[in-house]
CSV table of C-alpha atoms and ligand atoms in Angstrom, one decimal:
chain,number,residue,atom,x,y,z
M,193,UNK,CA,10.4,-8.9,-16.0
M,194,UNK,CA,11.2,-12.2,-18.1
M,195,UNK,CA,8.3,-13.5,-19.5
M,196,UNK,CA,7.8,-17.1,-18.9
M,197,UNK,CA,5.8,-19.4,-21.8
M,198,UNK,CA,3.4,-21.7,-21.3
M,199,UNK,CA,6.5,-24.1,-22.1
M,200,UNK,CA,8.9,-22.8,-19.8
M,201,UNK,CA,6.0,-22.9,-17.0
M,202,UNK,CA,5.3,-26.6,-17.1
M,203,UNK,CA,8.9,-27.1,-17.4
M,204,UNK,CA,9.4,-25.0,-13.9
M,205,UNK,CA,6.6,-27.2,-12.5
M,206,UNK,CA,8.5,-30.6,-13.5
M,207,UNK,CA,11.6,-29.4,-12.2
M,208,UNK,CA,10.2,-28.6,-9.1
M,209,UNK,CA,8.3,-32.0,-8.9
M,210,UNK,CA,11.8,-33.5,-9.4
M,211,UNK,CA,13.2,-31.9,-6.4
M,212,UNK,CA,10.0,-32.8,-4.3
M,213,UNK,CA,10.5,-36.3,-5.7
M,214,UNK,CA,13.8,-36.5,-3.4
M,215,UNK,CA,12.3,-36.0,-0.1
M,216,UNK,CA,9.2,-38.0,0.4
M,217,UNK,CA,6.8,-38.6,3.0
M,218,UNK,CA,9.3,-40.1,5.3
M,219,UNK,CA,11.7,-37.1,5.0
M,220,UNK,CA,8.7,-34.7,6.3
M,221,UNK,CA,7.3,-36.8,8.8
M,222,UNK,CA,11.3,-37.1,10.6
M,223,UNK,CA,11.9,-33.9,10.6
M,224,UNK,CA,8.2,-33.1,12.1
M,225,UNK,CA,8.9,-35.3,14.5
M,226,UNK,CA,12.2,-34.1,15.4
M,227,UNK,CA,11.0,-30.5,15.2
M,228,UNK,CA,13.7,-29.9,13.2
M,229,UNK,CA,14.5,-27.6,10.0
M,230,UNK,CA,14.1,-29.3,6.4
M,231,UNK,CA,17.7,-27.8,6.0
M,232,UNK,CA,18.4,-30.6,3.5
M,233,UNK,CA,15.5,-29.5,1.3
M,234,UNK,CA,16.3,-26.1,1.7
M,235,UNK,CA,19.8,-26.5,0.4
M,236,UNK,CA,18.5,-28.5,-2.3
M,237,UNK,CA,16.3,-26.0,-3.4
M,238,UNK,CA,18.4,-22.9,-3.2
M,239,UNK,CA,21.0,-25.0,-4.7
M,240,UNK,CA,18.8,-25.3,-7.5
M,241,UNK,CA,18.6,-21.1,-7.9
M,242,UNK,CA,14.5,-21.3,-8.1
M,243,UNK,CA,14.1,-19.1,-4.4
M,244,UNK,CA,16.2,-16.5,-7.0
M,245,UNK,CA,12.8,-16.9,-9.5
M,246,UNK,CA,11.8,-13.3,-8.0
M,247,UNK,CA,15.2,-11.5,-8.1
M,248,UNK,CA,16.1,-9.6,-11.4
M,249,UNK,CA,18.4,-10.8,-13.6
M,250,UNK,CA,21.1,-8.0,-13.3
M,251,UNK,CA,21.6,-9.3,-9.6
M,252,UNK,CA,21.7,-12.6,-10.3
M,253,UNK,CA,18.1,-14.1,-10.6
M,254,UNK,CA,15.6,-15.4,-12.7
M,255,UNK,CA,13.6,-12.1,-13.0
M,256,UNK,CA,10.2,-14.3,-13.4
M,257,UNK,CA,7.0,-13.0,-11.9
M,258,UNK,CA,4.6,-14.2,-9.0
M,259,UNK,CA,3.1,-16.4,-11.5
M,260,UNK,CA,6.6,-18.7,-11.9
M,261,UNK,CA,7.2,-18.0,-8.2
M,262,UNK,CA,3.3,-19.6,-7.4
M,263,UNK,CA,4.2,-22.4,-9.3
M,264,UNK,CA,7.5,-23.2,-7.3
M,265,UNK,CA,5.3,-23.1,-3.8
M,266,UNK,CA,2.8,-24.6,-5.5
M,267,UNK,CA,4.4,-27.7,-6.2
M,268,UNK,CA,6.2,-28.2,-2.7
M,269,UNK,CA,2.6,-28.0,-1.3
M,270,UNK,CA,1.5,-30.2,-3.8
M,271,UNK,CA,4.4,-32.7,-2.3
M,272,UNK,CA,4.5,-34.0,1.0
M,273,UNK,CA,7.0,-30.4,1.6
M,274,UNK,CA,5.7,-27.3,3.0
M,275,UNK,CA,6.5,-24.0,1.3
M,276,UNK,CA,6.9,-22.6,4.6
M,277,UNK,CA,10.5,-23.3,5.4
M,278,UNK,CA,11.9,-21.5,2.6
M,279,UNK,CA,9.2,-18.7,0.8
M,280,UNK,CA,10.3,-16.4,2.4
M,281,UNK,CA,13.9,-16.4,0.9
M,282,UNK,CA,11.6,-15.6,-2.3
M,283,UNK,CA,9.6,-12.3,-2.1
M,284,UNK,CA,11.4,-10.6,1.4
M,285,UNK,CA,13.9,-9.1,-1.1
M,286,UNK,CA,10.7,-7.2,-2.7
M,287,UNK,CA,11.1,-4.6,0.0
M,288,UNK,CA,14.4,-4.2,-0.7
M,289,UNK,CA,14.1,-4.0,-4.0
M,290,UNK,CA,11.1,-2.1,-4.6
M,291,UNK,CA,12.3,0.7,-1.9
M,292,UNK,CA,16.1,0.5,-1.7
M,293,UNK,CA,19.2,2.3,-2.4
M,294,UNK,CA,21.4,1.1,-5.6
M,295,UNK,CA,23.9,0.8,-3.4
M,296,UNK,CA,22.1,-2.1,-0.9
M,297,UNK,CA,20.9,-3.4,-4.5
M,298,UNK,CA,24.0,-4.6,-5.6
M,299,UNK,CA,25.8,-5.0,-1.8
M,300,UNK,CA,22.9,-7.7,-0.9
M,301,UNK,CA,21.1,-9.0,-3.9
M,302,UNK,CA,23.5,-11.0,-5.8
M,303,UNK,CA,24.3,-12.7,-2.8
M,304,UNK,CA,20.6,-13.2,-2.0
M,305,UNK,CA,20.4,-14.7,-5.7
M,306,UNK,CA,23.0,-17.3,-5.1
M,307,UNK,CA,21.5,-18.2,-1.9
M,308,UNK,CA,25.5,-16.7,0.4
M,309,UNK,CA,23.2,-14.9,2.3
M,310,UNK,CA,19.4,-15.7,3.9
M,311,UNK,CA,17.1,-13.3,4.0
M,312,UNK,CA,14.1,-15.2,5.2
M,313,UNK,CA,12.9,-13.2,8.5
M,314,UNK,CA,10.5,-11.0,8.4
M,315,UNK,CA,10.1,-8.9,11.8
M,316,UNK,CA,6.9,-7.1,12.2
M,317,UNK,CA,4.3,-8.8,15.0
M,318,UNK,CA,4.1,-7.6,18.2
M,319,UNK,CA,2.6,-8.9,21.3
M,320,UNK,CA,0.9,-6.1,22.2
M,321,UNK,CA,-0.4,-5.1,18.3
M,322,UNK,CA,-1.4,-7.9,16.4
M,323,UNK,CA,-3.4,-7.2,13.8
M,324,UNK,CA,-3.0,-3.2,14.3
M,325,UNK,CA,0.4,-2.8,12.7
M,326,UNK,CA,0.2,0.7,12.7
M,327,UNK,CA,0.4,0.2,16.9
M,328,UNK,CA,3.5,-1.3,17.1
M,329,UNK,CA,5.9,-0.2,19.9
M,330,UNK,CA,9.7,-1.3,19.2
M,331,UNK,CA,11.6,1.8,18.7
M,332,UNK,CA,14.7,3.0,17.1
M,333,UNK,CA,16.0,5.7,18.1
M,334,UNK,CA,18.7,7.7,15.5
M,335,UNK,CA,21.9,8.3,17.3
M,336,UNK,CA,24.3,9.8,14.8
M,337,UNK,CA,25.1,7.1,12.5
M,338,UNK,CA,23.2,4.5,14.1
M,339,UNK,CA,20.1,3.7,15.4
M,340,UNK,CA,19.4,2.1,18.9
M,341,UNK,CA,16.3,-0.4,18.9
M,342,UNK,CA,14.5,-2.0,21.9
M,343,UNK,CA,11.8,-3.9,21.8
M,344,UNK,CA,10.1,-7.3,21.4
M,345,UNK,CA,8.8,-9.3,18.7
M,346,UNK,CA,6.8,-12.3,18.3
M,347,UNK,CA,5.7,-15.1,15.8
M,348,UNK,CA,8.9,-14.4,13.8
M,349,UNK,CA,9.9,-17.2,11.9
M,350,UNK,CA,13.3,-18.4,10.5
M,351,UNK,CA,15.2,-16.0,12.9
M,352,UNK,CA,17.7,-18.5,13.8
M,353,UNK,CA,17.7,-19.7,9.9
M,354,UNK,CA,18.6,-15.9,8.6
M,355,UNK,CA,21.7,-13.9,7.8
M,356,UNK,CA,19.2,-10.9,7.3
M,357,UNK,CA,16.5,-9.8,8.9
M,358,UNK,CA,13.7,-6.8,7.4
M,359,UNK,CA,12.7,-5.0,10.7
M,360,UNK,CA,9.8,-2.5,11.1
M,361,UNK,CA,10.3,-0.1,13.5
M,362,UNK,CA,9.0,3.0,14.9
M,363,UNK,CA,11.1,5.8,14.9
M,364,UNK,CA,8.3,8.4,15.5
M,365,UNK,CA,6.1,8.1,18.6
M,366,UNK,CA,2.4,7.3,18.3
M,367,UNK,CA,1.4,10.1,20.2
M,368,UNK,CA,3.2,12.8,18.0
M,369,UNK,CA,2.2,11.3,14.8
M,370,UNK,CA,-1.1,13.2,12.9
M,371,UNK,CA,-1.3,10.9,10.4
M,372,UNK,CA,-0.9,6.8,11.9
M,373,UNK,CA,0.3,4.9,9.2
M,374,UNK,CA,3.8,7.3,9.3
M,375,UNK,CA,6.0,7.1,11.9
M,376,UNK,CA,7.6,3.2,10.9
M,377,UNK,CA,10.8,2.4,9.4
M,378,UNK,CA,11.9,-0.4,7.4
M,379,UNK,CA,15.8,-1.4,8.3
M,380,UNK,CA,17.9,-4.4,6.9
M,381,UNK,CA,19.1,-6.2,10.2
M,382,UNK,CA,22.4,-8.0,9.6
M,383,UNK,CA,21.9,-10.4,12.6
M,384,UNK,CA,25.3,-11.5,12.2
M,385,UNK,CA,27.0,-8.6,13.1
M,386,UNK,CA,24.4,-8.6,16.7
M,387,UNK,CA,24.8,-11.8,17.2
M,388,UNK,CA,24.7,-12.2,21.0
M,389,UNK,CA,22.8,-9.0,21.4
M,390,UNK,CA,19.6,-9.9,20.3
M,391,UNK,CA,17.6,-12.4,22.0
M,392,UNK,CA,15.7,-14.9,20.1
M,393,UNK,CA,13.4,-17.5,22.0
M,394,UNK,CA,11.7,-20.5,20.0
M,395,UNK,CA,8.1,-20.9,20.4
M,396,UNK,CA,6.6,-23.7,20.3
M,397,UNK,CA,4.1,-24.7,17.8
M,398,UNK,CA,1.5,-27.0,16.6
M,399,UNK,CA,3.2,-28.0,13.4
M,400,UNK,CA,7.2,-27.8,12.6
M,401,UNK,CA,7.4,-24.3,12.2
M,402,UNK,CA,10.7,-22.4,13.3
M,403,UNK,CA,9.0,-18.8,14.9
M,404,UNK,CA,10.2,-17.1,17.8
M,405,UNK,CA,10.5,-13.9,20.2
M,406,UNK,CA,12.5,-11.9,19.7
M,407,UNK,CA,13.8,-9.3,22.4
M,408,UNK,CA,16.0,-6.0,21.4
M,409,UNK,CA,17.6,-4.1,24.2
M,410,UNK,CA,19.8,-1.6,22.6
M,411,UNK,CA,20.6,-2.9,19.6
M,412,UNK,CA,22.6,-1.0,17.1
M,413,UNK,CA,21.6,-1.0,13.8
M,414,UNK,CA,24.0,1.5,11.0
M,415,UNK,CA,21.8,4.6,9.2
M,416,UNK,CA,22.9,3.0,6.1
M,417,UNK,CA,21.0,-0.2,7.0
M,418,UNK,CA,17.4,1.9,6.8
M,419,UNK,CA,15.2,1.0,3.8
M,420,UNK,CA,14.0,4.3,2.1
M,421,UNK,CA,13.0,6.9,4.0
M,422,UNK,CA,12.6,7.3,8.0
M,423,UNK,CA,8.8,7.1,8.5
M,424,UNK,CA,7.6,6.0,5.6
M,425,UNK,CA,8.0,1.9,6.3
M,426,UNK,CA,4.7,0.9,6.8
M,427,UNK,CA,3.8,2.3,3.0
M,428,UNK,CA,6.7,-0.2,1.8
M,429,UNK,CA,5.7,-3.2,3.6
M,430,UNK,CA,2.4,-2.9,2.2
M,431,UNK,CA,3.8,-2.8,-1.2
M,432,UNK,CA,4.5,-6.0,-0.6
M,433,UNK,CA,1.8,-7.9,1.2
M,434,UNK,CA,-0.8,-8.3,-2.6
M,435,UNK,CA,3.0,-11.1,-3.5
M,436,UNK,CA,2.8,-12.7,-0.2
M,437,UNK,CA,-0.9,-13.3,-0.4
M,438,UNK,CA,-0.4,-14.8,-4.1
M,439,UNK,CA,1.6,-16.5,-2.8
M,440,UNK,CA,0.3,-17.8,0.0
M,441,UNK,CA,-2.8,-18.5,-1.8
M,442,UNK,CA,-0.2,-20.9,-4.0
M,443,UNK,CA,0.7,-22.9,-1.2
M,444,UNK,CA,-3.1,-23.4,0.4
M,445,UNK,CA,-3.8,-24.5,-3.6
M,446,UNK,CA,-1.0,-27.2,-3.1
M,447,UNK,CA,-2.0,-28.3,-0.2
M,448,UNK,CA,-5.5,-28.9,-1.1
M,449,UNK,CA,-4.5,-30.8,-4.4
M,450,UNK,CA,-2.4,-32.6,-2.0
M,451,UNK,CA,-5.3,-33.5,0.5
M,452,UNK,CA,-7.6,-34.2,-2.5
M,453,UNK,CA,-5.7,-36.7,-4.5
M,454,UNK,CA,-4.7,-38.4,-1.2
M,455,UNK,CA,-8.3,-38.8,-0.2
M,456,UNK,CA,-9.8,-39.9,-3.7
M,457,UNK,CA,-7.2,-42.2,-4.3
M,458,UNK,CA,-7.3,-43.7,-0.4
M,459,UNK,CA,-11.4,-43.2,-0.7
M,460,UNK,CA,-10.7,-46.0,-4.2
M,461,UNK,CA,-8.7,-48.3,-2.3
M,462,UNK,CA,-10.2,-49.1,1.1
M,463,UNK,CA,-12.9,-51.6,1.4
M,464,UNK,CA,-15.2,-51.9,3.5
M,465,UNK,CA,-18.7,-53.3,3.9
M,466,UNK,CA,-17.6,-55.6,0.5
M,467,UNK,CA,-16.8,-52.0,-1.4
M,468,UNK,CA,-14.4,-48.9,-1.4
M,469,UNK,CA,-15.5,-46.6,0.9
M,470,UNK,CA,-15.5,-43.9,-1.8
M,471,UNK,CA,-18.7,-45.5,-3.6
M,472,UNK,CA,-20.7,-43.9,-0.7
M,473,UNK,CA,-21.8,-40.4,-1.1
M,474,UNK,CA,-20.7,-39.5,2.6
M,475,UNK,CA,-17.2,-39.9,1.3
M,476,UNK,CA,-17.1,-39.0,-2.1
M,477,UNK,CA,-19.0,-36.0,-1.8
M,478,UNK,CA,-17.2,-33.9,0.5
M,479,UNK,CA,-13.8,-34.9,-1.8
M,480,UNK,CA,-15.1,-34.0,-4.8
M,481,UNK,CA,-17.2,-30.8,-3.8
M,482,UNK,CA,-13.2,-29.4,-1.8
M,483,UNK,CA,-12.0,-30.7,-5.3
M,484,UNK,CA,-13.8,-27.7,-6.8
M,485,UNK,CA,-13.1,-25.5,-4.3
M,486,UNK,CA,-9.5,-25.6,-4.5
M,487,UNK,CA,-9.7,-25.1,-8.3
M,488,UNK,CA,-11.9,-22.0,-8.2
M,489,UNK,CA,-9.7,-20.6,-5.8
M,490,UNK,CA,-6.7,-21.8,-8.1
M,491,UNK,CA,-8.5,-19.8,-10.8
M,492,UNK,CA,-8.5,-16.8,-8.5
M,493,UNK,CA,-5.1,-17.1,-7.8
M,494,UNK,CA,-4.7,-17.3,-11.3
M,495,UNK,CA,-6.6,-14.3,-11.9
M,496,UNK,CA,-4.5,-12.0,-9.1
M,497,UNK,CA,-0.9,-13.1,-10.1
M,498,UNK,CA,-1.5,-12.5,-13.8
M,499,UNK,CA,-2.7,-8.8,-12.7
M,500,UNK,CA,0.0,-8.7,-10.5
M,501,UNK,CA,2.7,-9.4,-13.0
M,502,UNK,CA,1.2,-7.0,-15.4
M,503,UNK,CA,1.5,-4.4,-13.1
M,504,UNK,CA,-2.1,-4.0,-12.2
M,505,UNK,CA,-3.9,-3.2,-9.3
M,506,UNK,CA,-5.2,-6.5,-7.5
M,507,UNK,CA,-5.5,-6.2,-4.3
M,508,UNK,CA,-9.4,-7.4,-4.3
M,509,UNK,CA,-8.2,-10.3,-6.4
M,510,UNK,CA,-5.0,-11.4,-4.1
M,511,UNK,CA,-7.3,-11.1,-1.2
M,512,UNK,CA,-9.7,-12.8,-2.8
M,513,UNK,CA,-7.2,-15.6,-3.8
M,514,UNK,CA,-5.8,-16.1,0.0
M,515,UNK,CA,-9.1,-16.0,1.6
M,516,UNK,CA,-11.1,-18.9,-1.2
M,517,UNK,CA,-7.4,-21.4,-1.1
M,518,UNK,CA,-7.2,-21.2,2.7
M,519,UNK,CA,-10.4,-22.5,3.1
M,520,UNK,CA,-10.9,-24.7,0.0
M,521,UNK,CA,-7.5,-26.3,1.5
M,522,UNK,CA,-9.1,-26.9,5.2
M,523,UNK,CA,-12.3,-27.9,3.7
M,524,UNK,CA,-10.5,-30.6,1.6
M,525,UNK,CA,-8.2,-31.3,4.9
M,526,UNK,CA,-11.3,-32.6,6.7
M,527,UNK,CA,-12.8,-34.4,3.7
M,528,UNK,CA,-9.2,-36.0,3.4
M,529,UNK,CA,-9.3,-37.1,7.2
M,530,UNK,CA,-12.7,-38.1,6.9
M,531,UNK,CA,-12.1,-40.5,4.2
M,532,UNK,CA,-9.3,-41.7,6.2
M,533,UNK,CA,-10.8,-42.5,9.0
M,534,UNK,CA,-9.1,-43.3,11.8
M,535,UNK,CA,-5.8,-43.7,9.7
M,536,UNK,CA,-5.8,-39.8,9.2
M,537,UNK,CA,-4.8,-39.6,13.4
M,538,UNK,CA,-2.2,-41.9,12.3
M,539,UNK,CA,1.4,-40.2,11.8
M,540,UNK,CA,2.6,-42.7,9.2
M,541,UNK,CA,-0.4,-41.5,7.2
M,542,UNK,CA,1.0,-37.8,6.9
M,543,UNK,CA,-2.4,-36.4,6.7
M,544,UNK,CA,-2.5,-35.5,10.3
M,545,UNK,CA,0.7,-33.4,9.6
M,546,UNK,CA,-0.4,-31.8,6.9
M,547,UNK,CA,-3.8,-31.2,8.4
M,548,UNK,CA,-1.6,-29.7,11.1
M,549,UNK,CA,0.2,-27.5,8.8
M,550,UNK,CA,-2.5,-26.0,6.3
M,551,UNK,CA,-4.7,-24.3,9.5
M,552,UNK,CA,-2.3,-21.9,9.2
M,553,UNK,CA,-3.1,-20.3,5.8
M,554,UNK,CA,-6.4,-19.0,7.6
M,555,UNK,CA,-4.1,-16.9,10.2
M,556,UNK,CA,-1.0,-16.2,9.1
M,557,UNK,CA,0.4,-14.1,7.9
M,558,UNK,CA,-2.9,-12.1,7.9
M,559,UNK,CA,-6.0,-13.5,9.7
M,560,UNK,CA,-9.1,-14.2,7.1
M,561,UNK,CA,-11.3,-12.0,8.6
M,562,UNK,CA,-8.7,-8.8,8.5
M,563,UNK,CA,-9.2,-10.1,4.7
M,564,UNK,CA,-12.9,-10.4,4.8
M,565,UNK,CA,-12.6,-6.6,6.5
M,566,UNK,CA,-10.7,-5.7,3.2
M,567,UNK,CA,-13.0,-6.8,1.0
M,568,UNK,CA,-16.1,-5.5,3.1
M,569,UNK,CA,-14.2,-2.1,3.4
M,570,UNK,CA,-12.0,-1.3,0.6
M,571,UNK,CA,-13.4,-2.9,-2.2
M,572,UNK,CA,-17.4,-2.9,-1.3
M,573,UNK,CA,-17.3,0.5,0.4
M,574,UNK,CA,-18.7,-0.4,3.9
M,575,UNK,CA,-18.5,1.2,7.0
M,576,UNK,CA,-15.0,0.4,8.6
M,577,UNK,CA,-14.5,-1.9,11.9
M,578,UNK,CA,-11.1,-0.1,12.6
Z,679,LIG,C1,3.2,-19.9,12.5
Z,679,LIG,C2,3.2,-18.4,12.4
Z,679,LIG,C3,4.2,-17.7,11.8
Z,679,LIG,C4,4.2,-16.3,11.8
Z,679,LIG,N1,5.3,-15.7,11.2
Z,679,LIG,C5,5.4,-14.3,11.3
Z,679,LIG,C6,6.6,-13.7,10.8
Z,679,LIG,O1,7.5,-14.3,10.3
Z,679,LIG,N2,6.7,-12.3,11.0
Z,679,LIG,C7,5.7,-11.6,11.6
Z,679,LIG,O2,5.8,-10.4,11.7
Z,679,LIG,N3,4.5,-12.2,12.0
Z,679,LIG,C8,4.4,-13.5,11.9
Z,679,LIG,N4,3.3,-14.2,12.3
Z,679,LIG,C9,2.2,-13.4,13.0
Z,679,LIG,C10,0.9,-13.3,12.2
Z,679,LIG,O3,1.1,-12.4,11.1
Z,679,LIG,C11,-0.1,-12.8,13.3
Z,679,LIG,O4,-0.4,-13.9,14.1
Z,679,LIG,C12,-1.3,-12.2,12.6
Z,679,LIG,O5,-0.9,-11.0,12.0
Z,679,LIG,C13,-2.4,-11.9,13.6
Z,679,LIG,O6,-2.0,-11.2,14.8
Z,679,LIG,P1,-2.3,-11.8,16.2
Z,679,LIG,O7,-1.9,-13.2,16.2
Z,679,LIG,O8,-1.8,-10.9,17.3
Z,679,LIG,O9,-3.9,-11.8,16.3
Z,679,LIG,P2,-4.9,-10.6,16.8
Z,679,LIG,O10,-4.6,-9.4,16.1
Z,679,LIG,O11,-4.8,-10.6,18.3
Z,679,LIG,O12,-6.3,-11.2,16.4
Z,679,LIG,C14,-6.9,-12.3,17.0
Z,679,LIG,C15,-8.2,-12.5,16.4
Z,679,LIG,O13,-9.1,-11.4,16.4
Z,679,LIG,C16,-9.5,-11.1,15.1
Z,679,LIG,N5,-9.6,-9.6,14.9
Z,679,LIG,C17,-8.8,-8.6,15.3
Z,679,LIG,N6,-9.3,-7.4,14.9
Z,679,LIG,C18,-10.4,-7.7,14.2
Z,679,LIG,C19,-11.3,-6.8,13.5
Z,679,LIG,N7,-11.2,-5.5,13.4
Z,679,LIG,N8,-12.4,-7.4,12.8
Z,679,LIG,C20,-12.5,-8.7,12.9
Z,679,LIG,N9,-11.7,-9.6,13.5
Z,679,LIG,C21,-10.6,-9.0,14.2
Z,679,LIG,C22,-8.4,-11.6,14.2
Z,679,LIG,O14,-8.9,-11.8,12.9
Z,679,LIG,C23,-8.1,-12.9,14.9
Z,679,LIG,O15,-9.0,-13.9,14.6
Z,679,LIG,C24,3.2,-15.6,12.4
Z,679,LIG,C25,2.1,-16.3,13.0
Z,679,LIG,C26,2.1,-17.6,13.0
Z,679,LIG,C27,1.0,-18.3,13.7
């Protein structure tokens, strides 16, 4: 891993602040209201070769660490962007690169680095296992050099914005299996060569998010496509979920910087009763009590991608760091639309979109109290709920 300076990280955050600078409230709000994807940001950023921050330099990326990459998300929060279109273009890859072969290193990487092919979906959710992952019922089923998969998938976003798609699958029924968490395979759909043959449905959301249902009725996937080996996929999408939460956790600490300064600085202007609303306690309070929120939780964050980029265990900390930014960021959300009053239901305000958006980070992609069961389980040793 390249290892950034303090130099080289505040120059990452101006850089990024410059891209922000070129879409501004307007752009957000427009394409929220069209329900359409930020494509133009998107271009701009990959353009830019910062979703490569991730990807080693020997295929073509920065070969920075979740710290650099926390910044990036970080700062689109911070704007009035949303990580969300795009992250996953960042830290998908880890699968790939983490569990497979040389020979899918070098066919999809580069190409991944410069941005030629999107690998932004992420297939796992079912309707029918939520939360259990180890319940999951899509199969594929090897028949010689391919395997057949059927099945449905929900909540999975950017499908229609992918070239690529990481699928978990079960190639080993439930019933047979001794031990659960075997039994799931990791494969690298190329959805343009099923195109047609797989069915994707939007859903439709509470905030411009592109997710959808996915349905598979025979759909042929090559061996070679299979990441690592058969049975062994749920181990390597957990390899991967301590990034995602850093990095989730870097959003929610946008966000909540985002709500804060807009609040303070609204909660300074407006007058009424012959003074800004912000000299009353009722208002300032709750602002400046989310305002430390969101900075202890930045320090957590902090805490878990430093770990994580020394190759330390931090699982308590990455939890840790999703669980205290999704909350400091909703806390500051309300104090935000408090201060605005009745301006903050106002769509020209934007704080009623990003109020929208930032819920999320409580759910998705893991549900805070599967984290609070982590922390209660795992790390403080009590007795399990599942
Ligand atoms: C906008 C959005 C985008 C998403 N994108 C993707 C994607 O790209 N790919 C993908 O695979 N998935 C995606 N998801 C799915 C997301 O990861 C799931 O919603 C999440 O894992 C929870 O599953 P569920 O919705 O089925 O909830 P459920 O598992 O049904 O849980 C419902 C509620 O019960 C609680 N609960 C369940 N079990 C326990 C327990 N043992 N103890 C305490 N509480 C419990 C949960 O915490 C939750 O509050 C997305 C979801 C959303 C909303």
């Amino acid at each position: 891993m390249v290892h950034a300076s303090e130099e080289d990280r505040q120059a990452i955050r101006e850089a990024i602040r410059k891209i922000c600078a070129a879409f501004p409230d307007a752009y957000w709000r427009d394409v929220d209201k069209a329900g359409a994807y930020p494509q133009a940001f998107v271009d701009a950023l990959t353009a830019s070769g910062y979703l490569a921050t991730l990807i080693p330099e020997e295929y073509g990326g920065a070969g920075l660490g979740i710290t650099e990459a926390g910044i990036i998300l970080e700062e689109i929060n911070r704007s009035p962007g949303n990580g969300l279109a795009c992250h996953a273009q960042m830290y998908t890859m880890g699968t790939l690169l983490r569990h497979g072969s040389d020979e899918q290193k070098q066919r999809y990487l580069p190409k991944i680095a410069s941005g030629e092919l999107r690998l932004q979906a992420f297939a796992v959710t079912e309707p029918d296992a939520g939360s259990e992952t180890t319940r999951l019922q899509t199969r594929a089923v090897r028949k010689g050099d391919k395997y057949v998969v059927s099945g449905q998938k929900i909540f999975i976003s950017r499908a229609k914005q992918s070239d690529l798609m990481l699928l978990l699958a079960r190639t080993t029924p439930y019933e047979e299996l001794k031990d659960k968490t075997q039994g799931l395979s990791v494969f690298l759909v190329d959805m343009r060569d099923i195109k047609g043959k797989l069915d994707i449905q939007p859903l439709d959301m509470m905030f411009n998010h592109h997710t959808n249902i996915l349905f598979f009725e025979n759909v042929e996937i090559p061996v070679e496509n299979r990441i690592g080996e058969e049975g062994k996929g749920f181990r390597y999408i957990i390899d991967g979920w301590n990034a995602e939460r850093i990095l989730i956790a870097s959003e929610a600490v946008g966000d909540g910087r985002w709500f804060v300064e807009r609040g303070a600085k609204y909660a300074s202007e407006r007058v009424v009763f012959g003074k800004p609303i912000g000299a009353n306690q009722g208002v300032q309070f709750p602002l400046a009590r989310s305002y430390a929120h969101v900075e202890a939780a930045a320090c957590m964050r902090d805490v878990a991608a430093e770990k994580f980029d020394r190759g330390e265990k931090c699982g308590a900390e990455a939890n840790m760091a999703k669980l205290l930014s999704s909350e400091a960021a909703w806390e500051a959300a309300n104090a935000c639309l408090d201060a605005f009053g009745g301006y903050g239901f106002a769509r020209e305000y934007d704080v009623e979109r990003k109020f929208r958006e930032t819920r999320l980070y409580m759910t998705a992609p893991i549900n805070n109290n599967l984290v609070l069961a982590f922390l209660g389980q795992k790390v403080l040793g009590m007795p399990k709920s599942y």
